[in-house]
Amino acid sequence: MVGGPERPGRLERLLHWIARNFELLLAVLGAVTVGVMDLFGDALGDDATAAATVLVLGAIAAGSLRQRARADHLADAVDGIQRAFEDMEMVRSLTGSEIGAELRTARERCNSWDFKGGTGTYLRAVTLPECVNRARGNRSNLTFTIEVVDPADGGACAAYASFRRSYAPTENSSDPETWTPERTSKESYATVLAAGWHLQRLPGMTVHLYLSSTAPTLRFDVSPSRLIITQDDRAQPGLLVTKNHPLYRYYSVELQQSRNQARKIELSQARALDADPTADQARAFFESVGLPLPTSYADGSVREIVDKALRAENPYPV
């Protein structure tokens, strides 16, 4: 019969114990030696007593160094664990209501916001109004950088509509309207109008607006404190990246590169818009920024764009 591993004998265990506690034994032995010498100091002399004292102090110092090395090793391990937890907090997955909560946190005390996505419905419904109202209340400056699908690019609008239709409706979906190229175009026109409308009503606000000829599959919301990446399907998880993580910088460079390849719209010289713009005012606004509405759009279609711009419903209510 094969037995388990043999237990070490008494002598072997004793030798292991002595090896682990050598400095302690040496210090105790030296202390005893010093005590004996103190009793017979006249016979042994001062030199022998001093030598034994040095031996005791050396043993104590050696033991202290070993304990310090163990403590440093433990401290390094604790630091490593702490850094691992910090990294987990700097980049983590978001699901369900966590996405809305992190977006709310991102909007707090922010003086700038970068967005890249499809047509910017959530941007119009929540992000722009809340950030503008907070900046107005604080009398602070605010900068928005926005990139959405070019509403005048039929190919890009068709590609984005096809992408949105590829998602099967989920139980979290509150959007009964089908995504078509025309709807995509109107939604993007609405974001342009919303950006210009808010710009005209907040002194100290700057808006950089870009129109892309490609259909994105992700949304990027960037505040000074964090980057939040989400998908158009709310059932899919999002991603949170805090500003101290390298990914925050990497994606910032990526977004800038995307804007360099997009069409920029100048809003600073846009025609004025009333609190509730008329169809004619909306048409004049788009003409003034070099993005004329299609001639096929009747007043009803233009009013639809105005409603989407200024009265957009939150597509992701809590």
PDB file of C-alpha atoms in Angstrom, residues 50-159:
ATOM      1  CA  ALA A  50      32.131  44.635  24.566  1.00  0.00           C
ATOM      2  CA  ALA A  51      32.567  42.003  21.867  1.00  0.00           C
ATOM      3  CA  ALA A  52      29.648  39.991  23.170  1.00  0.00           C
ATOM      4  CA  THR A  53      27.512  43.123  23.308  1.00  0.00           C
ATOM      5  CA  VAL A  54      28.299  43.878  19.680  1.00  0.00           C
ATOM      6  CA  LEU A  55      27.309  40.297  18.812  1.00  0.00           C
ATOM      7  CA  VAL A  56      23.895  40.758  20.458  1.00  0.00           C
ATOM      8  CA  LEU A  57      23.272  44.065  18.713  1.00  0.00           C
ATOM      9  CA  GLY A  58      24.301  42.565  15.351  1.00  0.00           C
ATOM     10  CA  ALA A  59      21.907  39.654  15.788  1.00  0.00           C
ATOM     11  CA  ILE A  60      19.073  42.024  16.657  1.00  0.00           C
ATOM     12  CA  ALA A  61      19.862  44.210  13.639  1.00  0.00           C
ATOM     13  CA  ALA A  62      19.917  41.180  11.329  1.00  0.00           C
ATOM     14  CA  GLY A  63      16.546  40.065  12.618  1.00  0.00           C
ATOM     15  CA  SER A  64      15.167  43.573  12.188  1.00  0.00           C
ATOM     16  CA  LEU A  65      16.365  43.725   8.576  1.00  0.00           C
ATOM     17  CA  ARG A  66      14.739  40.394   7.779  1.00  0.00           C
ATOM     18  CA  GLN A  67      11.457  41.537   9.324  1.00  0.00           C
ATOM     19  CA  ARG A  68      11.673  44.802   7.384  1.00  0.00           C
ATOM     20  CA  ALA A  69      12.233  42.880   4.162  1.00  0.00           C
ATOM     21  CA  ARG A  70       9.158  40.796   4.910  1.00  0.00           C
ATOM     22  CA  ALA A  71       7.175  43.961   5.679  1.00  0.00           C
ATOM     23  CA  ASP A  72       8.359  45.613   2.423  1.00  0.00           C
ATOM     24  CA  HIS A  73       7.327  42.520   0.475  1.00  0.00           C
ATOM     25  CA  LEU A  74       3.915  42.625   2.118  1.00  0.00           C
ATOM     26  CA  ALA A  75       3.597  46.370   1.383  1.00  0.00           C
ATOM     27  CA  ASP A  76       4.445  45.741  -2.287  1.00  0.00           C
ATOM     28  CA  ALA A  77       1.796  43.037  -2.435  1.00  0.00           C
ATOM     29  CA  VAL A  78      -0.795  45.339  -0.863  1.00  0.00           C
ATOM     30  CA  ASP A  79       0.115  48.116  -3.335  1.00  0.00           C
ATOM     31  CA  GLY A  80      -0.298  45.682  -6.211  1.00  0.00           C
ATOM     32  CA  ILE A  81      -3.730  44.637  -5.003  1.00  0.00           C
ATOM     33  CA  GLN A  82      -4.748  48.276  -4.546  1.00  0.00           C
ATOM     34  CA  ARG A  83      -3.601  49.156  -8.083  1.00  0.00           C
ATOM     35  CA  ALA A  84      -5.571  46.217  -9.430  1.00  0.00           C
ATOM     36  CA  PHE A  85      -8.719  47.466  -7.719  1.00  0.00           C
ATOM     37  CA  GLU A  86      -8.077  50.998  -9.007  1.00  0.00           C
ATOM     38  CA  ASP A  87      -7.727  49.660 -12.559  1.00  0.00           C
ATOM     39  CA  MET A  88     -11.028  47.815 -12.151  1.00  0.00           C
ATOM     40  CA  GLU A  89     -12.679  51.107 -11.205  1.00  0.00           C
ATOM     41  CA  MET A  90     -11.008  53.034 -14.050  1.00  0.00           C
ATOM     42  CA  VAL A  91     -12.356  50.710 -16.734  1.00  0.00           C
ATOM     43  CA  ARG A  92     -15.514  48.763 -16.102  1.00  0.00           C
ATOM     44  CA  SER A  93     -18.617  47.480 -17.802  1.00  0.00           C
ATOM     45  CA  LEU A  94     -21.959  49.256 -17.366  1.00  0.00           C
ATOM     46  CA  THR A  95     -25.376  47.672 -17.619  1.00  0.00           C
ATOM     47  CA  GLY A  96     -28.950  48.925 -17.362  1.00  0.00           C
ATOM     48  CA  SER A  97     -29.432  51.891 -15.056  1.00  0.00           C
ATOM     49  CA  GLU A  98     -25.666  52.153 -14.429  1.00  0.00           C
ATOM     50  CA  ILE A  99     -25.281  53.808 -17.832  1.00  0.00           C
ATOM     51  CA  GLY A 100     -27.731  56.598 -16.997  1.00  0.00           C
ATOM     52  CA  ALA A 101     -26.180  57.063 -13.544  1.00  0.00           C
ATOM     53  CA  GLU A 102     -22.671  57.444 -14.983  1.00  0.00           C
ATOM     54  CA  LEU A 103     -23.898  59.876 -17.636  1.00  0.00           C
ATOM     55  CA  ARG A 104     -25.503  61.969 -14.875  1.00  0.00           C
ATOM     56  CA  THR A 105     -22.235  61.937 -12.932  1.00  0.00           C
ATOM     57  CA  ALA A 106     -20.349  62.966 -16.076  1.00  0.00           C
ATOM     58  CA  ARG A 107     -22.640  65.973 -16.548  1.00  0.00           C
ATOM     59  CA  GLU A 108     -22.007  67.264 -13.025  1.00  0.00           C
ATOM     60  CA  ARG A 109     -19.731  70.316 -12.982  1.00  0.00           C
ATOM     61  CA  CYS A 110     -18.625  69.682 -16.562  1.00  0.00           C
ATOM     62  CA  ASN A 111     -17.606  72.628 -18.731  1.00  0.00           C
ATOM     63  CA  SER A 112     -17.048  70.602 -21.906  1.00  0.00           C
ATOM     64  CA  TRP A 113     -18.603  67.649 -23.672  1.00  0.00           C
ATOM     65  CA  ASP A 114     -17.574  65.635 -26.714  1.00  0.00           C
ATOM     66  CA  PHE A 115     -20.084  63.449 -28.519  1.00  0.00           C
ATOM     67  CA  LYS A 116     -19.786  61.102 -31.459  1.00  0.00           C
ATOM     68  CA  GLY A 117     -22.709  58.944 -32.491  1.00  0.00           C
ATOM     69  CA  GLY A 118     -25.481  58.359 -34.983  1.00  0.00           C
ATOM     70  CA  THR A 119     -28.036  61.170 -34.765  1.00  0.00           C
ATOM     71  CA  GLY A 120     -27.710  62.429 -31.174  1.00  0.00           C
ATOM     72  CA  THR A 121     -31.232  61.856 -29.848  1.00  0.00           C
ATOM     73  CA  TYR A 122     -30.126  61.520 -26.205  1.00  0.00           C
ATOM     74  CA  LEU A 123     -27.793  64.474 -26.700  1.00  0.00           C
ATOM     75  CA  ARG A 124     -30.757  66.663 -27.750  1.00  0.00           C
ATOM     76  CA  ALA A 125     -33.153  65.340 -25.137  1.00  0.00           C
ATOM     77  CA  VAL A 126     -30.902  65.301 -22.063  1.00  0.00           C
ATOM     78  CA  THR A 127     -27.229  66.205 -22.385  1.00  0.00           C
ATOM     79  CA  LEU A 128     -27.474  69.573 -24.151  1.00  0.00           C
ATOM     80  CA  PRO A 129     -30.388  71.001 -22.103  1.00  0.00           C
ATOM     81  CA  GLU A 130     -28.978  69.908 -18.742  1.00  0.00           C
ATOM     82  CA  CYS A 131     -25.433  71.114 -19.394  1.00  0.00           C
ATOM     83  CA  VAL A 132     -26.679  74.424 -20.817  1.00  0.00           C
ATOM     84  CA  ASN A 133     -29.026  75.021 -17.866  1.00  0.00           C
ATOM     85  CA  ARG A 134     -26.261  74.256 -15.386  1.00  0.00           C
ATOM     86  CA  ALA A 135     -23.811  76.561 -17.182  1.00  0.00           C
ATOM     87  CA  ARG A 136     -26.434  79.307 -17.268  1.00  0.00           C
ATOM     88  CA  GLY A 137     -27.073  78.943 -13.548  1.00  0.00           C
ATOM     89  CA  ASN A 138     -23.347  78.981 -12.769  1.00  0.00           C
ATOM     90  CA  ARG A 139     -22.603  81.716 -15.309  1.00  0.00           C
ATOM     91  CA  SER A 140     -19.804  79.570 -16.672  1.00  0.00           C
ATOM     92  CA  ASN A 141     -18.457  78.791 -20.118  1.00  0.00           C
ATOM     93  CA  LEU A 142     -19.418  75.632 -21.952  1.00  0.00           C
ATOM     94  CA  THR A 143     -17.923  73.886 -24.983  1.00  0.00           C
ATOM     95  CA  PHE A 144     -19.660  71.177 -26.983  1.00  0.00           C
ATOM     96  CA  THR A 145     -18.011  69.139 -29.728  1.00  0.00           C
ATOM     97  CA  ILE A 146     -20.533  67.098 -31.706  1.00  0.00           C
ATOM     98  CA  GLU A 147     -20.176  64.613 -34.543  1.00  0.00           C
ATOM     99  CA  VAL A 148     -23.234  62.951 -36.104  1.00  0.00           C
ATOM    100  CA  VAL A 149     -24.168  61.386 -39.435  1.00  0.00           C
ATOM    101  CA  ASP A 150     -24.340  63.909 -42.273  1.00  0.00           C
ATOM    102  CA  PRO A 151     -28.079  64.375 -42.947  1.00  0.00           C
ATOM    103  CA  ALA A 152     -27.366  65.355 -46.555  1.00  0.00           C
ATOM    104  CA  ASP A 153     -25.390  62.161 -47.247  1.00  0.00           C
ATOM    105  CA  GLY A 154     -27.948  59.658 -48.503  1.00  0.00           C
ATOM    106  CA  GLY A 155     -25.511  56.729 -48.393  1.00  0.00           C
ATOM    107  CA  ALA A 156     -24.506  57.371 -44.781  1.00  0.00           C
ATOM    108  CA  CYS A 157     -28.139  57.806 -43.699  1.00  0.00           C
ATOM    109  CA  ALA A 158     -29.146  54.571 -45.450  1.00  0.00           C
ATOM    110  CA  ALA A 159     -26.260  52.667 -43.849  1.00  0.00           C
TER     111      ALA A 159
END
